[in-house]
Amino acid sequence: MKRIIKVQKMLLEKINSYEGLGEDREYPLDFERIHMASGTGIGHMLAIIRGTDPELTSLACALHDFGRIVTGLQKDHANSAYQPLKEFLTEIGGFNDEEIEIIALAAKNHSSKDSVGTPLEEIVKDADVFDCWQYGIPMTRPEQLKRLEALIQELKPTV
Ligand SMILES: [Fe+2]
């Protein structure tokens, strides 16, 4: 079984653990589940198009909002992912230190939509805005819209 299945299963269990706690969450747990799964698929396709490692890229996409999942907060959720995500991946097992660092850094950097990171990080950011857009999540920051427009242009076949 591929690691992406195991990681999504473990992340679903993590999300489920917050069910019924009565906390105020900025994003519903159902959105976290849906966004995890569909963002992962978008990331996998973009990895093939752009030539990054599809598994590592889709793993980073699956986990990019880990900070919001564990804190319930949108504010600073990218930064707050870094350490807990490293611990989560270490607990799951089957990842080397370099892979853990790449995935945790992609989560940490994914909110910087106006700067350019590694090709894998760029896919995480693009898959994030594309996935939010398809569900009608409001995107007010100009850099998010710019990124979305560029991605849509990239995906359109050239004649
Ligand atoms: Fe996201």
Coordinates of N, CA, C and O and ligand atoms in Angstrom, one line a residue:
M1 N 0.8 -1.2 0.0 CA 0.0 0.0 0.0 C 0.9 1.3 0.0 O 1.9 1.3 0.7
K2 N 0.5 2.2 -0.8 CA 1.3 3.5 -0.9 C 1.2 4.3 0.4 O 0.1 4.3 1.0
R3 N 2.2 5.0 0.7 CA 2.2 5.8 2.0 C 1.1 6.8 2.0 O 0.6 7.2 3.0
I4 N 0.7 7.3 0.8 CA -0.3 8.4 0.7 C -1.6 7.9 1.3 O -2.4 8.6 1.9
I5 N -1.9 6.6 1.1 CA -3.1 6.0 1.7 C -3.1 6.0 3.2 O -4.0 6.4 3.9
K6 N -1.9 5.5 3.7 CA -1.8 5.4 5.1 C -1.8 6.8 5.8 O -2.4 7.0 6.8
V7 N -1.1 7.7 5.2 CA -1.1 9.1 5.7 C -2.5 9.7 5.8 O -2.9 10.3 6.7
Q8 N -3.2 9.6 4.7 CA -4.6 10.1 4.7 C -5.5 9.4 5.7 O -6.3 10.1 6.4
K9 N -5.3 8.1 5.8 CA -6.1 7.4 6.9 C -5.7 7.9 8.3 O -6.6 8.2 9.1
M10 N -4.4 8.1 8.5 CA -4.0 8.6 9.8 C -4.5 10.1 10.1 O -4.9 10.4 11.2
L11 N -4.5 10.8 9.0 CA -4.9 12.2 9.1 C -6.4 12.3 9.3 O -6.9 13.1 10.1
L12 N -7.2 11.4 8.7 CA -8.6 11.3 8.9 C -8.9 11.0 10.4 O -9.8 11.5 11.0
E13 N -8.1 10.0 10.9 CA -8.3 9.7 12.3 C -8.0 10.9 13.2 O -8.7 11.1 14.2
K14 N -6.9 11.6 12.9 CA -6.6 12.8 13.6 C -7.8 13.8 13.6 O -8.2 14.4 14.6
I15 N -8.3 14.1 12.4 CA -9.4 15.0 12.2 C -10.6 14.5 13.0 O -11.3 15.3 13.8
N16 N -10.9 13.2 13.0 CA -12.0 12.6 13.7 C -11.9 12.8 15.2 O -12.9 12.9 15.9
S17 N -10.6 12.9 15.7 CA -10.4 13.0 17.1 C -10.9 14.4 17.6 O -11.1 14.6 18.8
Y18 N -11.1 15.4 16.7 CA -11.6 16.7 17.2 C -13.1 16.8 17.1 O -13.7 17.8 17.5
E19 N -13.7 15.7 16.6 CA -15.2 15.7 16.4 C -15.9 15.7 17.8 O -15.5 15.0 18.7
G20 N -16.9 16.6 17.9 CA -17.7 16.6 19.1 C -17.0 17.3 20.3 O -17.5 17.2 21.4
L21 N -15.9 17.9 20.1 CA -15.2 18.6 21.2 C -15.8 19.9 21.5 O -15.5 20.6 22.5
G22 N -16.7 20.4 20.6 CA -17.4 21.7 20.9 C -16.5 22.9 20.7 O -16.8 24.0 21.2
E23 N -15.3 22.7 20.1 CA -14.4 23.8 19.9 C -14.9 24.7 18.8 O -15.6 24.3 17.9
D24 N -14.6 26.0 18.9 CA -14.8 26.9 17.7 C -13.7 26.7 16.7 O -12.6 26.9 17.0
R25 N -14.1 26.2 15.6 CA -13.1 26.0 14.5 C -13.4 26.9 13.4 O -14.6 27.1 13.1
E26 N -12.4 27.5 12.8 CA -12.6 28.4 11.7 C -13.1 27.7 10.4 O -13.8 28.3 9.6
Y27 N -12.6 26.5 10.2 CA -13.0 25.7 9.1 C -13.7 24.4 9.6 O -13.1 23.8 10.5
P28 N -14.8 24.0 9.1 CA -15.5 22.8 9.5 C -14.6 21.5 9.3 O -13.8 21.5 8.3
L29 N -14.7 20.6 10.1 CA -13.9 19.3 10.0 C -14.2 18.7 8.7 O -13.3 18.1 8.1
D30 N -15.4 18.7 8.2 CA -15.7 18.1 6.9 C -14.9 18.8 5.8 O -14.5 18.1 4.8
F31 N -14.7 20.1 5.9 CA -13.9 20.8 4.8 C -12.5 20.3 4.9 O -11.8 20.0 3.9
E32 N -12.0 20.1 6.1 CA -10.6 19.6 6.2 C -10.5 18.2 5.6 O -9.5 17.9 4.9
R33 N -11.5 17.4 5.7 CA -11.4 16.0 5.1 C -11.5 16.1 3.6 O -10.7 15.5 2.9
I34 N -12.4 17.0 3.1 CA -12.6 17.1 1.6 C -11.3 17.7 1.0 O -10.8 17.3 0.0
H35 N -10.9 18.8 1.6 CA -9.7 19.6 1.1 C -8.5 18.7 1.1 O -7.6 18.7 0.2
M36 N -8.3 17.9 2.1 CA -7.2 17.0 2.2 C -7.2 16.1 1.0 O -6.2 15.9 0.3
A37 N -8.3 15.4 0.7 CA -8.4 14.4 -0.3 C -8.3 15.0 -1.7 O -7.6 14.5 -2.6
S38 N -9.1 16.1 -1.9 CA -9.0 16.6 -3.3 C -7.8 17.4 -3.6 O -7.3 17.3 -4.7
G39 N -7.2 18.0 -2.6 CA -6.0 18.7 -2.8 C -4.8 17.8 -3.1 O -3.9 18.1 -3.9
T40 N -4.9 16.6 -2.5 CA -3.9 15.5 -2.8 C -4.0 15.1 -4.3 O -2.9 15.0 -4.9
G41 N -5.2 14.9 -4.8 CA -5.3 14.5 -6.2 C -4.8 15.6 -7.2 O -4.1 15.3 -8.1
I42 N -5.1 16.8 -6.8 CA -4.7 17.9 -7.7 C -3.2 18.0 -7.7 O -2.5 18.2 -8.7
G43 N -2.6 17.8 -6.5 CA -1.1 17.9 -6.3 C -0.5 16.8 -7.1 O 0.6 17.0 -7.7
H44 N -1.1 15.6 -7.1 CA -0.5 14.5 -7.8 C -0.4 14.8 -9.3 O 0.6 14.5 -10.0
M45 N -1.5 15.3 -9.9 CA -1.6 15.6 -11.3 C -0.6 16.7 -11.6 O 0.2 16.6 -12.6
L46 N -0.5 17.8 -10.8 CA 0.5 18.9 -11.1 C 1.9 18.3 -11.0 O 2.8 18.8 -11.7
A47 N 2.2 17.4 -10.1 CA 3.5 16.8 -10.0 C 3.9 16.1 -11.3 O 5.0 16.2 -11.8
I48 N 2.9 15.4 -11.9 CA 3.2 14.7 -13.2 C 3.5 15.8 -14.3 O 4.4 15.7 -15.0
I49 N 2.6 16.8 -14.3 CA 2.8 17.9 -15.3 C 4.1 18.6 -15.2 O 4.8 18.8 -16.1
R50 N 4.5 18.9 -13.9 CA 5.7 19.7 -13.7 C 7.0 18.9 -13.4 O 8.1 19.5 -13.3
G51 N 6.8 17.6 -13.2 CA 8.0 16.8 -13.0 C 8.6 16.7 -11.6 O 9.8 16.4 -11.4
T52 N 7.8 17.0 -10.6 CA 8.3 16.7 -9.2 C 7.9 15.3 -8.8 O 7.1 14.6 -9.6
D53 N 8.4 14.8 -7.7 CA 8.0 13.5 -7.2 C 6.6 13.4 -6.9 O 6.1 14.1 -5.9
P54 N 5.8 12.6 -7.6 CA 4.3 12.6 -7.4 C 3.9 12.2 -5.9 O 3.0 12.8 -5.4
E55 N 4.6 11.2 -5.4 CA 4.2 10.8 -4.1 C 4.5 11.8 -3.0 O 3.6 12.2 -2.2
L56 N 5.7 12.3 -3.0 CA 6.1 13.3 -2.0 C 5.3 14.6 -2.2 O 4.9 15.2 -1.2
T57 N 5.0 14.9 -3.4 CA 4.2 16.1 -3.6 C 2.8 15.9 -3.1 O 2.2 16.8 -2.4
S58 N 2.2 14.8 -3.4 CA 0.8 14.6 -2.9 C 0.7 14.4 -1.4 O -0.2 14.9 -0.8
L59 N 1.8 13.9 -0.8 CA 1.9 13.8 0.6 C 1.9 15.2 1.2 O 1.2 15.5 2.2
A60 N 2.7 16.1 0.6 CA 2.8 17.5 1.1 C 1.4 18.2 1.0 O 1.0 19.0 1.9
C61 N 0.8 17.9 -0.1 CA -0.6 18.5 -0.3 C -1.6 18.0 0.7 O -2.4 18.8 1.3
A62 N -1.5 16.7 1.0 CA -2.5 16.1 2.0 C -2.3 16.7 3.3 O -3.3 16.9 4.1
L63 N -1.1 17.1 3.7 CA -0.7 17.5 5.0 C -0.6 19.0 5.2 O -0.3 19.5 6.3
H64 N -0.8 19.8 4.2 CA -0.4 21.2 4.2 C -1.1 22.0 5.3 O -0.7 23.0 5.8
D65 N -2.4 21.6 5.6 CA -3.2 22.4 6.6 C -3.2 21.7 7.9 O -4.1 21.9 8.8
F66 N -2.1 20.9 8.2 CA -2.0 20.2 9.5 C -2.1 21.2 10.7 O -2.7 20.9 11.7
G67 N -1.5 22.4 10.5 CA -1.5 23.4 11.5 C -2.9 23.8 11.9 O -3.3 23.9 13.1
R68 N -3.8 24.0 10.9 CA -5.2 24.4 11.2 C -6.0 23.2 11.8 O -6.8 23.4 12.6
I69 N -5.6 22.0 11.3 CA -6.3 20.9 11.9 C -6.1 20.7 13.4 O -7.0 20.5 14.1
V70 N -4.8 20.9 13.8 CA -4.5 20.7 15.2 C -4.8 21.9 16.1 O -5.0 21.7 17.3
T71 N -4.8 23.1 15.5 CA -5.1 24.3 16.3 C -6.6 24.7 16.2 O -7.1 25.4 17.1
G72 N -7.2 24.4 15.1 CA -8.5 24.9 14.8 C -8.5 26.4 14.2 O -9.5 26.9 13.9
L73 N -7.3 26.9 14.2 CA -7.2 28.3 13.8 C -6.5 28.5 12.4 O -5.6 27.8 12.1
Q74 N -7.1 29.5 11.7 CA -6.5 29.8 10.4 C -5.3 30.7 10.6 O -4.3 30.5 9.8
K75 N -5.3 31.6 11.5 CA -4.2 32.5 11.7 C -2.9 31.7 12.1 O -2.9 30.9 12.9
D76 N -1.9 32.0 11.3 CA -0.6 31.4 11.5 C -0.6 29.9 11.4 O 0.3 29.2 11.9
H77 N -1.6 29.3 10.6 CA -1.7 27.9 10.6 C -0.5 27.2 9.8 O -0.2 26.0 10.1
A78 N 0.1 28.0 8.9 CA 1.2 27.4 8.2 C 2.4 27.2 9.1 O 2.9 26.1 9.2
N79 N 2.7 28.2 9.9 CA 3.9 28.1 10.8 C 3.6 27.1 11.9 O 4.5 26.3 12.3
S80 N 2.3 27.0 12.3 CA 2.1 26.1 13.5 C 2.0 24.7 13.0 O 1.9 23.8 13.9
A81 N 2.1 24.4 11.7 CA 2.1 23.0 11.3 C 3.5 22.4 11.5 O 3.6 21.1 11.7
Y82 N 4.6 23.1 11.4 CA 5.9 22.6 11.2 C 6.3 21.5 12.2 O 6.5 20.4 11.8
Q83 N 6.3 21.8 13.5 CA 6.8 20.9 14.5 C 5.8 19.7 14.7 O 6.2 18.5 14.6
P84 N 4.5 20.0 14.9 CA 3.6 18.9 15.1 C 3.5 17.9 13.9 O 3.4 16.7 14.0
L85 N 3.7 18.5 12.7 CA 3.7 17.6 11.5 C 4.9 16.7 11.4 O 4.8 15.5 11.1
K86 N 6.1 17.2 11.9 CA 7.3 16.4 11.9 C 7.0 15.2 12.9 O 7.4 14.1 12.6
E87 N 6.4 15.5 14.0 CA 6.1 14.5 15.0 C 5.1 13.5 14.5 O 5.3 12.3 14.7
F88 N 4.1 14.0 13.8 CA 3.1 13.1 13.2 C 3.7 12.1 12.2 O 3.4 10.9 12.3
L89 N 4.5 12.6 11.4 CA 5.2 11.8 10.3 C 6.1 10.8 11.0 O 6.2 9.6 10.6
T90 N 6.8 11.2 12.0 CA 7.8 10.3 12.7 C 7.0 9.2 13.4 O 7.4 8.0 13.3
E91 N 5.8 9.6 13.9 CA 5.0 8.6 14.6 C 4.4 7.6 13.6 O 4.4 6.4 13.9
I92 N 4.0 8.0 12.4 CA 3.5 7.1 11.4 C 4.6 6.2 11.0 O 4.3 5.0 10.8
G93 N 5.8 6.7 10.8 CA 6.9 5.9 10.4 C 7.0 5.7 8.9 O 6.0 6.0 8.1
G94 N 8.2 5.2 8.4 CA 8.3 5.0 7.0 C 8.8 6.2 6.2 O 8.9 6.2 5.0
F95 N 9.2 7.3 6.9 CA 9.7 8.5 6.3 C 11.1 8.7 6.8 O 11.4 8.6 8.0
N96 N 12.0 9.1 5.9 CA 13.4 9.5 6.3 C 13.3 11.0 6.7 O 12.4 11.7 6.4
D97 N 14.4 11.4 7.3 CA 14.5 12.8 7.9 C 14.3 13.8 6.7 O 13.7 14.9 6.9
E98 N 14.9 13.5 5.6 CA 14.8 14.5 4.5 C 13.4 14.7 4.0 O 12.9 15.8 3.8
E99 N 12.7 13.5 3.9 CA 11.3 13.6 3.4 C 10.4 14.3 4.5 O 9.6 15.1 4.1
I100 N 10.7 14.1 5.7 CA 9.9 14.8 6.8 C 10.1 16.3 6.7 O 9.2 17.1 6.8
E101 N 11.4 16.6 6.5 CA 11.7 18.1 6.4 C 11.0 18.7 5.2 O 10.5 19.8 5.3
I102 N 11.1 18.1 4.1 CA 10.5 18.6 2.8 C 9.0 18.8 3.0 O 8.4 19.9 2.7
I103 N 8.3 17.8 3.6 CA 6.9 17.9 3.8 C 6.5 19.0 4.8 O 5.6 19.8 4.6
A104 N 7.3 19.0 5.9 CA 7.0 20.0 7.0 C 7.3 21.4 6.5 O 6.5 22.4 6.8
L105 N 8.3 21.6 5.7 CA 8.6 22.9 5.2 C 7.6 23.4 4.2 O 7.2 24.6 4.1
A106 N 7.1 22.4 3.4 CA 6.0 22.8 2.4 C 4.8 23.3 3.2 O 4.1 24.3 2.7
A107 N 4.5 22.7 4.3 CA 3.3 23.1 5.1 C 3.6 24.5 5.7 O 2.8 25.4 5.6
K108 N 4.8 24.7 6.2 CA 5.2 25.9 6.8 C 5.2 27.1 5.8 O 4.9 28.2 6.2
N109 N 5.6 26.8 4.6 CA 5.7 27.9 3.6 C 4.5 28.1 2.7 O 4.5 29.0 1.9
H110 N 3.4 27.2 2.9 CA 2.4 27.3 1.9 C 1.5 28.5 1.9 O 0.8 28.8 0.9
S111 N 1.5 29.3 3.0 CA 0.7 30.5 3.0 C 1.4 31.7 2.3 O 0.8 32.7 2.0
S112 N 2.7 31.5 2.0 CA 3.5 32.6 1.3 C 3.2 32.5 -0.2 O 4.0 32.1 -1.0
K113 N 1.9 32.8 -0.5 CA 1.5 32.7 -1.9 C 2.1 33.7 -2.9 O 2.1 33.6 -4.1
D114 N 2.7 34.7 -2.3 CA 3.4 35.7 -3.1 C 4.9 35.5 -3.3 O 5.5 36.3 -4.0
S115 N 5.4 34.5 -2.7 CA 6.8 34.2 -3.0 C 7.0 32.8 -3.6 O 6.0 32.0 -3.6
V116 N 8.1 32.6 -4.3 CA 8.3 31.4 -5.0 C 9.3 30.5 -4.2 O 10.4 30.8 -3.9
G117 N 8.8 29.3 -3.9 CA 9.6 28.3 -3.2 C 10.1 27.2 -4.1 O 10.2 27.4 -5.3
T118 N 10.3 26.0 -3.6 CA 10.8 24.9 -4.4 C 9.6 24.5 -5.3 O 8.4 24.8 -5.0
P119 N 9.9 23.7 -6.4 CA 8.8 23.3 -7.3 C 7.7 22.5 -6.5 O 6.5 22.7 -6.8
L120 N 8.1 21.7 -5.5 CA 7.1 21.0 -4.7 C 6.3 22.0 -3.9 O 5.0 21.8 -3.9
E121 N 6.9 22.9 -3.3 CA 6.2 23.9 -2.5 C 5.2 24.7 -3.4 O 4.1 25.1 -3.0
E122 N 5.6 25.0 -4.6 CA 4.8 25.8 -5.5 C 3.5 25.0 -5.9 O 2.4 25.5 -6.0
I123 N 3.7 23.7 -6.0 CA 2.5 22.8 -6.3 C 1.6 22.8 -5.1 O 0.4 22.9 -5.3
V124 N 2.1 22.7 -3.9 CA 1.3 22.7 -2.7 C 0.4 24.0 -2.7 O -0.8 24.0 -2.4
K125 N 1.1 25.2 -2.9 CA 0.3 26.4 -2.9 C -0.7 26.5 -4.1 O -1.8 26.9 -3.9
D126 N -0.3 26.0 -5.2 CA -1.3 26.1 -6.4 C -2.4 25.1 -6.2 O -3.6 25.4 -6.5
A127 N -2.1 23.9 -5.7 CA -3.2 22.9 -5.4 C -4.2 23.5 -4.3 O -5.4 23.3 -4.4
D128 N -3.6 24.2 -3.4 CA -4.4 24.8 -2.3 C -5.4 25.8 -2.9 O -6.6 25.7 -2.6
V129 N -4.9 26.8 -3.7 CA -5.8 27.8 -4.2 C -6.8 27.2 -5.2 O -8.0 27.6 -5.2
F130 N -6.4 26.2 -6.0 CA -7.3 25.6 -6.9 C -8.4 24.9 -6.2 O -9.6 25.0 -6.6
D131 N -8.0 24.1 -5.2 CA -9.0 23.4 -4.5 C -10.0 24.3 -3.7 O -11.2 24.0 -3.7
C132 N -9.5 25.3 -3.1 CA -10.3 26.3 -2.4 C -11.3 26.9 -3.4 O -12.5 27.1 -3.1
W133 N -10.8 27.3 -4.5 CA -11.6 27.9 -5.6 C -12.7 27.0 -6.0 O -13.9 27.5 -6.2
Q134 N -12.5 25.7 -6.2 CA -13.5 24.8 -6.7 C -14.6 24.7 -5.7 O -15.8 24.3 -6.0
Y135 N -14.4 25.0 -4.4 CA -15.4 24.9 -3.4 C -16.0 26.2 -3.0 O -16.8 26.3 -2.1
G136 N -15.5 27.3 -3.7 CA -16.1 28.6 -3.4 C -15.6 29.2 -2.1 O -16.2 30.1 -1.5
I137 N -14.4 28.8 -1.6 CA -13.8 29.4 -0.4 C -13.4 30.8 -0.9 O -12.6 30.9 -1.9
P138 N -13.8 31.9 -0.2 CA -13.4 33.2 -0.6 C -11.9 33.4 -0.6 O -11.2 33.0 0.3
M139 N -11.4 34.0 -1.7 CA -10.0 34.3 -1.8 C -9.9 35.8 -2.0 O -10.2 36.3 -3.1
T140 N -9.4 36.5 -1.0 CA -9.4 37.9 -1.1 C -8.0 38.5 -1.4 O -7.8 39.6 -1.8
R141 N -7.0 37.7 -1.1 CA -5.6 38.2 -1.3 C -5.3 38.2 -2.7 O -5.5 37.2 -3.4
P142 N -4.7 39.3 -3.3 CA -4.4 39.4 -4.7 C -3.5 38.3 -5.2 O -3.6 37.8 -6.3
E143 N -2.5 37.9 -4.3 CA -1.6 36.9 -4.7 C -2.2 35.5 -4.9 O -1.8 34.7 -5.7
Q144 N -3.3 35.3 -4.2 CA -4.1 34.0 -4.3 C -4.7 34.0 -5.7 O -4.7 33.0 -6.4
L145 N -5.4 35.1 -6.0 CA -6.1 35.2 -7.3 C -5.1 35.1 -8.5 O -5.4 34.5 -9.5
K146 N -4.0 35.8 -8.3 CA -2.9 35.8 -9.4 C -2.4 34.3 -9.6 O -2.3 33.9 -10.8
R147 N -2.2 33.6 -8.5 CA -1.8 32.3 -8.6 C -2.8 31.4 -9.3 O -2.5 30.5 -10.1
L148 N -4.1 31.6 -8.9 CA -5.2 30.8 -9.5 C -5.3 31.0 -11.0 O -5.4 30.1 -11.8
E149 N -5.2 32.3 -11.4 CA -5.3 32.6 -12.8 C -4.2 32.0 -13.6 O -4.3 31.5 -14.7
A150 N -3.0 32.1 -13.0 CA -1.8 31.5 -13.7 C -1.9 30.0 -13.9 O -1.6 29.4 -14.9
L151 N -2.5 29.4 -12.9 CA -2.6 27.9 -12.9 C -3.7 27.5 -14.0 O -3.5 26.6 -14.7
I152 N -4.8 28.3 -14.0 CA -5.8 28.0 -15.0 C -5.3 28.1 -16.4 O -5.5 27.3 -17.3
Q153 N -4.5 29.1 -16.6 CA -3.9 29.3 -17.9 C -2.9 28.2 -18.2 O -2.9 27.7 -19.4
E154 N -2.2 27.7 -17.2 CA -1.2 26.6 -17.4 C -2.0 25.3 -17.8 O -1.5 24.5 -18.6
L155 N -3.2 25.1 -17.3 CA -3.9 23.9 -17.5 C -4.7 23.9 -18.8 O -5.0 22.8 -19.3
K156 N -4.9 25.1 -19.4 CA -5.6 25.1 -20.7 C -4.7 24.6 -21.8 O -3.5 25.1 -21.9
P157 N -5.2 23.7 -22.6 CA -4.3 23.3 -23.7 C -4.0 24.4 -24.7 O -4.9 25.2 -25.0
T158 N -2.8 24.4 -25.2 CA -2.4 25.4 -26.2 C -2.7 24.8 -27.6 O -2.4 23.7 -27.8
V159 N -3.3 25.6 -28.4 CA -3.7 25.1 -29.8 C -2.6 25.6 -30.8 O -2.1 26.7 -30.7
Ligands
FE1 FE -5.4 24.6 2.3

